[in-house]
PDB file of C-alpha atoms in Angstrom:
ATOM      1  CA  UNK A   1     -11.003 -81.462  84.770  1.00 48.00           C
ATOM      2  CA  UNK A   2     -14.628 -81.134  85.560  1.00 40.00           C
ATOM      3  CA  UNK A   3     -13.592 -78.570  87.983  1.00 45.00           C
ATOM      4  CA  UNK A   4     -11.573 -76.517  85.653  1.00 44.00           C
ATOM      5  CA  UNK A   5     -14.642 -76.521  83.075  1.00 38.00           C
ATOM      6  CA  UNK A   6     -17.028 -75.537  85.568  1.00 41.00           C
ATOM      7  CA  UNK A   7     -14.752 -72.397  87.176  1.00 43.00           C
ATOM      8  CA  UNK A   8     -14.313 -71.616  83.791  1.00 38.00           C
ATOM      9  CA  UNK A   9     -17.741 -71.392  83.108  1.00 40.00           C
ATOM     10  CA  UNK A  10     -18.280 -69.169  86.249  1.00 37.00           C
ATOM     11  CA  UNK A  11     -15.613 -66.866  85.344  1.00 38.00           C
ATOM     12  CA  UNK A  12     -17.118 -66.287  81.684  1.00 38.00           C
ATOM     13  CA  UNK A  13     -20.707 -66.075  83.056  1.00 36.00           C
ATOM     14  CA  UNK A  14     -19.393 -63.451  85.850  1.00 40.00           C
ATOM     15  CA  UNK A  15     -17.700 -61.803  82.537  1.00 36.00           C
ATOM     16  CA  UNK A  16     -20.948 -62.131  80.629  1.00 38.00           C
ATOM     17  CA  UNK A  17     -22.730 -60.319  83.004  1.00 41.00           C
ATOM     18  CA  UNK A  18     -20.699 -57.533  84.029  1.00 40.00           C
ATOM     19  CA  UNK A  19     -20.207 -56.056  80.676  1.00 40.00           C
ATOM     20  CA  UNK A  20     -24.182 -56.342  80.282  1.00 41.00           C
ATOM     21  CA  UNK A  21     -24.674 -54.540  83.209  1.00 41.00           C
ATOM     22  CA  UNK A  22     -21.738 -52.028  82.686  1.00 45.00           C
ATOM     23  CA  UNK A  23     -23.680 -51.540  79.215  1.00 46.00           C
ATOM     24  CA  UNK A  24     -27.217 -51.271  81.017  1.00 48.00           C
ATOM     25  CA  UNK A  25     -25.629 -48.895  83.124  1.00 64.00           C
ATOM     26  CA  UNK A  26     -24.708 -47.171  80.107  1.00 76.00           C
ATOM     27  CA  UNK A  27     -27.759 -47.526  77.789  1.00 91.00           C
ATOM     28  CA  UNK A  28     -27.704 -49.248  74.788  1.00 96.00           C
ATOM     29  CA  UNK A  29     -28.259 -46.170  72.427  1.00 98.00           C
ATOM     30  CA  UNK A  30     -26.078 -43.185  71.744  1.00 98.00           C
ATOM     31  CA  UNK A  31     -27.039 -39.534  69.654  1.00 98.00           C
ATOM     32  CA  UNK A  32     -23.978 -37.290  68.605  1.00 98.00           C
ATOM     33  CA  UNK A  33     -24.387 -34.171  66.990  1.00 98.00           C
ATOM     34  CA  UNK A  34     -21.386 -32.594  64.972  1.00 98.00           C
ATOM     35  CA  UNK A  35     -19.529 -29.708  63.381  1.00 98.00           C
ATOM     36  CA  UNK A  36     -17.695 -31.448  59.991  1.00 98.00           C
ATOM     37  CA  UNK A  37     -14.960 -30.747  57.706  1.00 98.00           C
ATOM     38  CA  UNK A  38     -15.728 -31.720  54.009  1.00 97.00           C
ATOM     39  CA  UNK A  39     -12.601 -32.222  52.612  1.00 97.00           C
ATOM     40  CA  UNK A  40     -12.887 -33.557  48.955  1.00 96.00           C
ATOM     41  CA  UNK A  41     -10.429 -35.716  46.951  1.00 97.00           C
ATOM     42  CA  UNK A  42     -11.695 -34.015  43.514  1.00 96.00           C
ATOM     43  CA  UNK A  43     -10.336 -36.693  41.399  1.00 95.00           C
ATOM     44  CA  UNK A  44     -11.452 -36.434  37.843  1.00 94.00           C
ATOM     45  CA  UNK A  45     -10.982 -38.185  34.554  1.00 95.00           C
ATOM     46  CA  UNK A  46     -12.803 -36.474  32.148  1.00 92.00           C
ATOM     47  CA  UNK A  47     -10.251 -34.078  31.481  1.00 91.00           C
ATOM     48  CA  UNK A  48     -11.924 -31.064  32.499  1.00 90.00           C
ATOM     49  CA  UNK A  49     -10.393 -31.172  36.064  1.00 94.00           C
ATOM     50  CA  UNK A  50     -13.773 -31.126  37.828  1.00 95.00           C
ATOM     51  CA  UNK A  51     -14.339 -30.314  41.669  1.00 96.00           C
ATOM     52  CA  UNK A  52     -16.621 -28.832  44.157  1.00 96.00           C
ATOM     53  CA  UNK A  53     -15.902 -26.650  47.515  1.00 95.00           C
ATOM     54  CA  UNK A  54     -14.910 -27.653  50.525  1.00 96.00           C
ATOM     55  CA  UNK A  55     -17.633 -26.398  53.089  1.00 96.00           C
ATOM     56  CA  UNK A  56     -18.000 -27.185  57.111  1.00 97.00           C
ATOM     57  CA  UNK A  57     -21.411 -29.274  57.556  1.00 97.00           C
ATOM     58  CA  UNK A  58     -23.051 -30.488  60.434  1.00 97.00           C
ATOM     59  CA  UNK A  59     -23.726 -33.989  61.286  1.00 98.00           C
ATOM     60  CA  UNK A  60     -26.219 -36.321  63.050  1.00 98.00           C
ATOM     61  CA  UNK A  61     -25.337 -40.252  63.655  1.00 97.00           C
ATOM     62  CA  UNK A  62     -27.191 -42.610  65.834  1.00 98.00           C
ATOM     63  CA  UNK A  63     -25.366 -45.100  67.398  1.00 98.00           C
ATOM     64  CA  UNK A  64     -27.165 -48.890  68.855  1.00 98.00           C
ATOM     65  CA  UNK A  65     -24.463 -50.830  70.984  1.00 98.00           C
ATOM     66  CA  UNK A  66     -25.110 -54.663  70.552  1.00 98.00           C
ATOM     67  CA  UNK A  67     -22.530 -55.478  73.087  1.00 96.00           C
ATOM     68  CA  UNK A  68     -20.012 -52.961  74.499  1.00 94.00           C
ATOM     69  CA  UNK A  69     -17.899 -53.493  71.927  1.00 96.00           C
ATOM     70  CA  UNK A  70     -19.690 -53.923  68.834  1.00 98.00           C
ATOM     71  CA  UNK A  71     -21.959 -50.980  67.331  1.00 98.00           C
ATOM     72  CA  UNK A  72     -23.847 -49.899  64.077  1.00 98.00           C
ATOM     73  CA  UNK A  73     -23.945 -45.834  63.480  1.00 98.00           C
ATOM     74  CA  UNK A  74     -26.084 -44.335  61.129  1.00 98.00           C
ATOM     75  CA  UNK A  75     -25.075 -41.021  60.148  1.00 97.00           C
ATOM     76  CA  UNK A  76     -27.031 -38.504  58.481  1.00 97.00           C
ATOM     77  CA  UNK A  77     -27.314 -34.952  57.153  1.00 95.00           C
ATOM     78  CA  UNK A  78     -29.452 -32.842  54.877  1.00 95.00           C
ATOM     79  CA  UNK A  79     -28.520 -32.453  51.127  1.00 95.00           C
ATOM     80  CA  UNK A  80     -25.444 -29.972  51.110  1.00 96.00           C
ATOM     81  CA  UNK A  81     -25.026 -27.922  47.883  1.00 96.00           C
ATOM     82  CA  UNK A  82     -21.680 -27.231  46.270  1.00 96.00           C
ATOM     83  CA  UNK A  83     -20.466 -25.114  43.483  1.00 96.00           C
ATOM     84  CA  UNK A  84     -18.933 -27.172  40.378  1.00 96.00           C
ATOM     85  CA  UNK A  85     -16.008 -25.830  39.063  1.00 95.00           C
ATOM     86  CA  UNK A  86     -14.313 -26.768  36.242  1.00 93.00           C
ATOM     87  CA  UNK A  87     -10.266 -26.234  35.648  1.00 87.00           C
ATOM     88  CA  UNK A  88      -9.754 -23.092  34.543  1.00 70.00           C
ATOM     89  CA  UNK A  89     -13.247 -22.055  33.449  1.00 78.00           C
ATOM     90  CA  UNK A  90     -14.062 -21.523  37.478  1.00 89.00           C
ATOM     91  CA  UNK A  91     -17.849 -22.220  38.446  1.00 94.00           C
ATOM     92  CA  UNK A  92     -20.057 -24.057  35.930  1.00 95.00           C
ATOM     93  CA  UNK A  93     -22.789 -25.221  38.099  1.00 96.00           C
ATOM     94  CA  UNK A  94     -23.773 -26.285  41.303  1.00 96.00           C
ATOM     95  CA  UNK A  95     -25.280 -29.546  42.908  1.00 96.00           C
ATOM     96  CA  UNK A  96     -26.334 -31.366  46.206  1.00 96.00           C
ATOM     97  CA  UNK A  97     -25.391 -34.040  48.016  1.00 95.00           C
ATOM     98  CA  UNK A  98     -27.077 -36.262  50.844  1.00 95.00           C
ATOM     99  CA  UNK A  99     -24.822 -38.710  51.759  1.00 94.00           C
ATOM    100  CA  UNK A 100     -26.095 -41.196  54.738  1.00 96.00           C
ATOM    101  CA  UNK A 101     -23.828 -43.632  55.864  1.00 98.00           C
ATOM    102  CA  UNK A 102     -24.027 -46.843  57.553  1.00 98.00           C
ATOM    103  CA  UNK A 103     -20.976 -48.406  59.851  1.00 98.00           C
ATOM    104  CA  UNK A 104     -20.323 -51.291  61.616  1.00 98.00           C
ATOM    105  CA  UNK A 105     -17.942 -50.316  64.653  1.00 98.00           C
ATOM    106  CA  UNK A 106     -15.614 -51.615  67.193  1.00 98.00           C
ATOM    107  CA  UNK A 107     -15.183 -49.463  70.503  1.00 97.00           C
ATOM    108  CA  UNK A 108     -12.224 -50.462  72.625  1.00 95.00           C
ATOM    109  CA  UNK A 109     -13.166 -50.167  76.091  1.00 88.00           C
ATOM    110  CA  UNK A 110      -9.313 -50.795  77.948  1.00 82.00           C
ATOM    111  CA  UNK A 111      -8.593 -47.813  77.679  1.00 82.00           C
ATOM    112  CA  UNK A 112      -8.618 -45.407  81.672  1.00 78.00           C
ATOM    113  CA  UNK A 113     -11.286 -42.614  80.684  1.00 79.00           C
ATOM    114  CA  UNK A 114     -10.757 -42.817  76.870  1.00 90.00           C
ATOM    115  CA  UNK A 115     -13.217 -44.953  74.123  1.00 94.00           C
ATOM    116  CA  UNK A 116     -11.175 -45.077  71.001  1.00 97.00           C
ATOM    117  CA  UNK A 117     -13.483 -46.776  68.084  1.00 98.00           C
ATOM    118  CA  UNK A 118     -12.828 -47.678  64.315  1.00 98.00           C
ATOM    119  CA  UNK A 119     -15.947 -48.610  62.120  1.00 98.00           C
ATOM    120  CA  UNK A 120     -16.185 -49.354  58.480  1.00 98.00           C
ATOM    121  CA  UNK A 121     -19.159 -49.827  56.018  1.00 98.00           C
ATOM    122  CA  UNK A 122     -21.154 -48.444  53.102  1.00 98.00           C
ATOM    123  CA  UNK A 123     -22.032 -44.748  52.115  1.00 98.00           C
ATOM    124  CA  UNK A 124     -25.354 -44.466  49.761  1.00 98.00           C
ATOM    125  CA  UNK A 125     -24.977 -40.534  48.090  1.00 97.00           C
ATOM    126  CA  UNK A 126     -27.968 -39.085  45.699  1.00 97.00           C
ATOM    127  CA  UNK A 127     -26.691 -36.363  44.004  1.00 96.00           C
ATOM    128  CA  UNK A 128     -29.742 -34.064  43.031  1.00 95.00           C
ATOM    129  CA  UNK A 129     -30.352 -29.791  41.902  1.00 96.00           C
ATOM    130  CA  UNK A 130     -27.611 -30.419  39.604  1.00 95.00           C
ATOM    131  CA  UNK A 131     -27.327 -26.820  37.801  1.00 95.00           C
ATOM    132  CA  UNK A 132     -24.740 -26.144  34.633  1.00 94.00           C
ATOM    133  CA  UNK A 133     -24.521 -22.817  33.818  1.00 94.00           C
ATOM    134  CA  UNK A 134     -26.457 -21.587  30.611  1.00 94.00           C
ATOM    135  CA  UNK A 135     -23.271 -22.005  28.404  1.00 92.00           C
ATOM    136  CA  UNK A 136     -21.805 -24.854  29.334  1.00 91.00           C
ATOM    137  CA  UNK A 137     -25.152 -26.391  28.968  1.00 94.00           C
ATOM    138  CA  UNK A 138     -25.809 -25.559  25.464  1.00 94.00           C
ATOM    139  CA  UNK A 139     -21.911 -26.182  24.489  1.00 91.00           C
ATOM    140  CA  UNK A 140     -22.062 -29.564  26.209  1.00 92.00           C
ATOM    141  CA  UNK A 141     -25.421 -30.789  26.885  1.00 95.00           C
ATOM    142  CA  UNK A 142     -23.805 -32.283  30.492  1.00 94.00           C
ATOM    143  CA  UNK A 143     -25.227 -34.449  32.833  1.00 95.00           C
ATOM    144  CA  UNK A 144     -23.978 -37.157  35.992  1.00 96.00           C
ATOM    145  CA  UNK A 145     -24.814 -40.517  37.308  1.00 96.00           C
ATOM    146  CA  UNK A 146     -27.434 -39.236  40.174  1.00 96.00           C
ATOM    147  CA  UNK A 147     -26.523 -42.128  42.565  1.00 97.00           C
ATOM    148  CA  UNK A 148     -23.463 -43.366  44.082  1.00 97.00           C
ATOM    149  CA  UNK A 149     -22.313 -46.029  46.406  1.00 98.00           C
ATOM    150  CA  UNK A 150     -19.295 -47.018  48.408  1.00 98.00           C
ATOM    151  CA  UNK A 151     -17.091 -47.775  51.401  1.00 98.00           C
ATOM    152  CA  UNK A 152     -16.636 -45.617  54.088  1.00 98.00           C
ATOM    153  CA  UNK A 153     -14.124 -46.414  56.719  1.00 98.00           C
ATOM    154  CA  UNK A 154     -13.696 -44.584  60.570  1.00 98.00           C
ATOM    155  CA  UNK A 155     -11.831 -43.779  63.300  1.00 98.00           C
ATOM    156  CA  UNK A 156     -13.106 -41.930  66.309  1.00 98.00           C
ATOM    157  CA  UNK A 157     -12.592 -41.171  70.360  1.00 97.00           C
ATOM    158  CA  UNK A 158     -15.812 -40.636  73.183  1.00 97.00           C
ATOM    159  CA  UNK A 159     -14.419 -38.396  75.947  1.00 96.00           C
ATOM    160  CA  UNK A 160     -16.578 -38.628  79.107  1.00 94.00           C
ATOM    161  CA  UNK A 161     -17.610 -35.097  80.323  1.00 95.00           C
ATOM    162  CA  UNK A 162     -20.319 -36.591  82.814  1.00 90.00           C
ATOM    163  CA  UNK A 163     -22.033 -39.655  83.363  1.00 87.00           C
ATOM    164  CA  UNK A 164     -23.792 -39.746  79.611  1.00 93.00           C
ATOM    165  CA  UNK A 165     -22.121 -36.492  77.748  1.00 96.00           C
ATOM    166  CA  UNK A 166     -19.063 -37.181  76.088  1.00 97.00           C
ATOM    167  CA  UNK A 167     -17.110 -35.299  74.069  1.00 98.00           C
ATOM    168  CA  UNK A 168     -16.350 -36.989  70.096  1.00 98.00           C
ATOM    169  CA  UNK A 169     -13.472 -36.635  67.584  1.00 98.00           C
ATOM    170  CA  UNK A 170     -14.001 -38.518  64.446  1.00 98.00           C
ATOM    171  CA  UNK A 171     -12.811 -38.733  61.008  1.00 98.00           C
ATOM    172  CA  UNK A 172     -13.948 -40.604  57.891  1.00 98.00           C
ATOM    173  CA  UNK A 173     -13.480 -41.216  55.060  1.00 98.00           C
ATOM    174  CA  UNK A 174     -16.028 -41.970  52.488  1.00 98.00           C
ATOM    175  CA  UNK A 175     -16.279 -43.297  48.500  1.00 98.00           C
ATOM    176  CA  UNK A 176     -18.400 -40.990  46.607  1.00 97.00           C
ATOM    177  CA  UNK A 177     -18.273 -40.443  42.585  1.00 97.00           C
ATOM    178  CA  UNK A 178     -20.220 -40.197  39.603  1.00 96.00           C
ATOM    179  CA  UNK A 179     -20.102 -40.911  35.764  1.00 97.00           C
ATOM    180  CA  UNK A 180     -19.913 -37.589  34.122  1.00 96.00           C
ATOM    181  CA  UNK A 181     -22.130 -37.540  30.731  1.00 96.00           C
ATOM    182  CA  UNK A 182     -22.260 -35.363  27.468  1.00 94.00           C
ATOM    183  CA  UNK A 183     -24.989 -35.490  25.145  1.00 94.00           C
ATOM    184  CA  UNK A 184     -25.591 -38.986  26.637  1.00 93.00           C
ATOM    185  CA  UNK A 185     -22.028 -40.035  26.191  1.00 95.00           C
ATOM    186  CA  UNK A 186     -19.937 -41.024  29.033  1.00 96.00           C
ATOM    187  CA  UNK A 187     -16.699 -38.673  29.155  1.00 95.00           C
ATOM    188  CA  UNK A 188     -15.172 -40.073  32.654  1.00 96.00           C
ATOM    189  CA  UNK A 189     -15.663 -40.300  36.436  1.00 97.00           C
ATOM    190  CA  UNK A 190     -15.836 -37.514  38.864  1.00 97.00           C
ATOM    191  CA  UNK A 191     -14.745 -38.666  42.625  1.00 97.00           C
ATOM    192  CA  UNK A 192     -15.073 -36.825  45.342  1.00 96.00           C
ATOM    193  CA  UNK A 193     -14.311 -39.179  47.808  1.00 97.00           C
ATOM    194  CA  UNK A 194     -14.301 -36.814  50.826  1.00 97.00           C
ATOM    195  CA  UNK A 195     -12.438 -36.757  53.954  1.00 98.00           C
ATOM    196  CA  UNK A 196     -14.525 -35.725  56.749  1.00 98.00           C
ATOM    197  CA  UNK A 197     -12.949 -34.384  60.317  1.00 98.00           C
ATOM    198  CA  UNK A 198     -15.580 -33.826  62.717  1.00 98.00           C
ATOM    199  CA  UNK A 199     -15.689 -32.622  66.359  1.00 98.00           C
ATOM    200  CA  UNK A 200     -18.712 -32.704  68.586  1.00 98.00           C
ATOM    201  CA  UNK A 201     -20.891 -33.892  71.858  1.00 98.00           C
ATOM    202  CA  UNK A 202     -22.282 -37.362  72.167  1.00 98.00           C
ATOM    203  CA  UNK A 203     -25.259 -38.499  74.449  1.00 97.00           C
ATOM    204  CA  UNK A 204     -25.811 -42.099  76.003  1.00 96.00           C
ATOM    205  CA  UNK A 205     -28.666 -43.630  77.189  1.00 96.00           C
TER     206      UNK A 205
END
């Protein structure tokens, strides 16, 4: 029995320290840079059938590998501006968004030449240049919740190009809205909650 316990122990020590070195070898710190698709949800129950554009962004995230397995990303961008439109009355305003993101992630790593991952965790937005147009100002005297927070889940693939360039698919999707306000009144909830499809390069070290 003693035997067993201690060639056990052996066995997860030789374990231990193979996937710390194999994540030494690595580094313990990864940088992607990306080219994303904003797709948004535009759900909206105020009754004016609110939305903003769809728009391509780009995309920073920095990735710290505890173990190689278990990660935190954060993911970053400037504030984006959108048009607000407004059912059938087109444009009424504009905005911007800057929506950083913080995941906790899982990265499988049995998989020959391939490092599938799927994170989840909380998205922070601060909405801010909000802009109504001149009429619908005076006609509604409108204004929206300026923060927002919610759950973002992931799922994502590294491709290795080289030793420390890989190549990254990911997608996202993230829990964004805001109350929606008229002369101080709340009149419903605007969600964008996006979907967000991004390709790009990755850097380990």
């Amino acid at each position: 029995m003693k035997k067993n316990l201690l060639a056990l122990a052996v066995l997860c020590a030789m374990t231990s320290g193979a996937a710390f070195a194999q994540q030494a070898a690595e580094g313990s710190w990864m940088v992607r840079a990306r080219a994303v698709n904003l797709d948004s949800a535009n759900k909206d129950s105020t009754g004016l059938g609110l939305s903003i554009n769809d728009k391509v962004i780009p995309e920073v995230d920095v990735s710290y590998f505890f173990t190689p397995n278990i990660a935190a990303e954060l993911i970053l961008t400037y504030p984006q501006k959108h048009d607000l439109r407004a059912g059938g009355l087109g444009k009424i305003g504009s905005l911007k968004h800057l929506p950083p993101t913080l995941l906790a992630q899982y990265h499988f790593t049995n998989f020959s030449g391939f490092k599938p991952y799927v994170g989840a965790g909380i998205n922070y937005t601060r909405f801010s240049n909000v802009r109504f147009d001149p009429a619908v100002q005076a006609a509604l005297n409108p204004s929206i919740d300026k923060d927002s927070w919610g759950g973002a889940l992931q799922v994502g693939v590294d491709i290795p190009l080289s030793k420390n360039l890989y190549l990254n698919f990911d997608v996202k999707k993230v829990f964004i809205k805001t109350d929606v306000f008229s002369a101080g009144n709340k009149v419903g909830t605007f969600k964008v909650n996006p979907v967000l499809a991004g390709v790009g390069l990755g850097w380990r070290f």
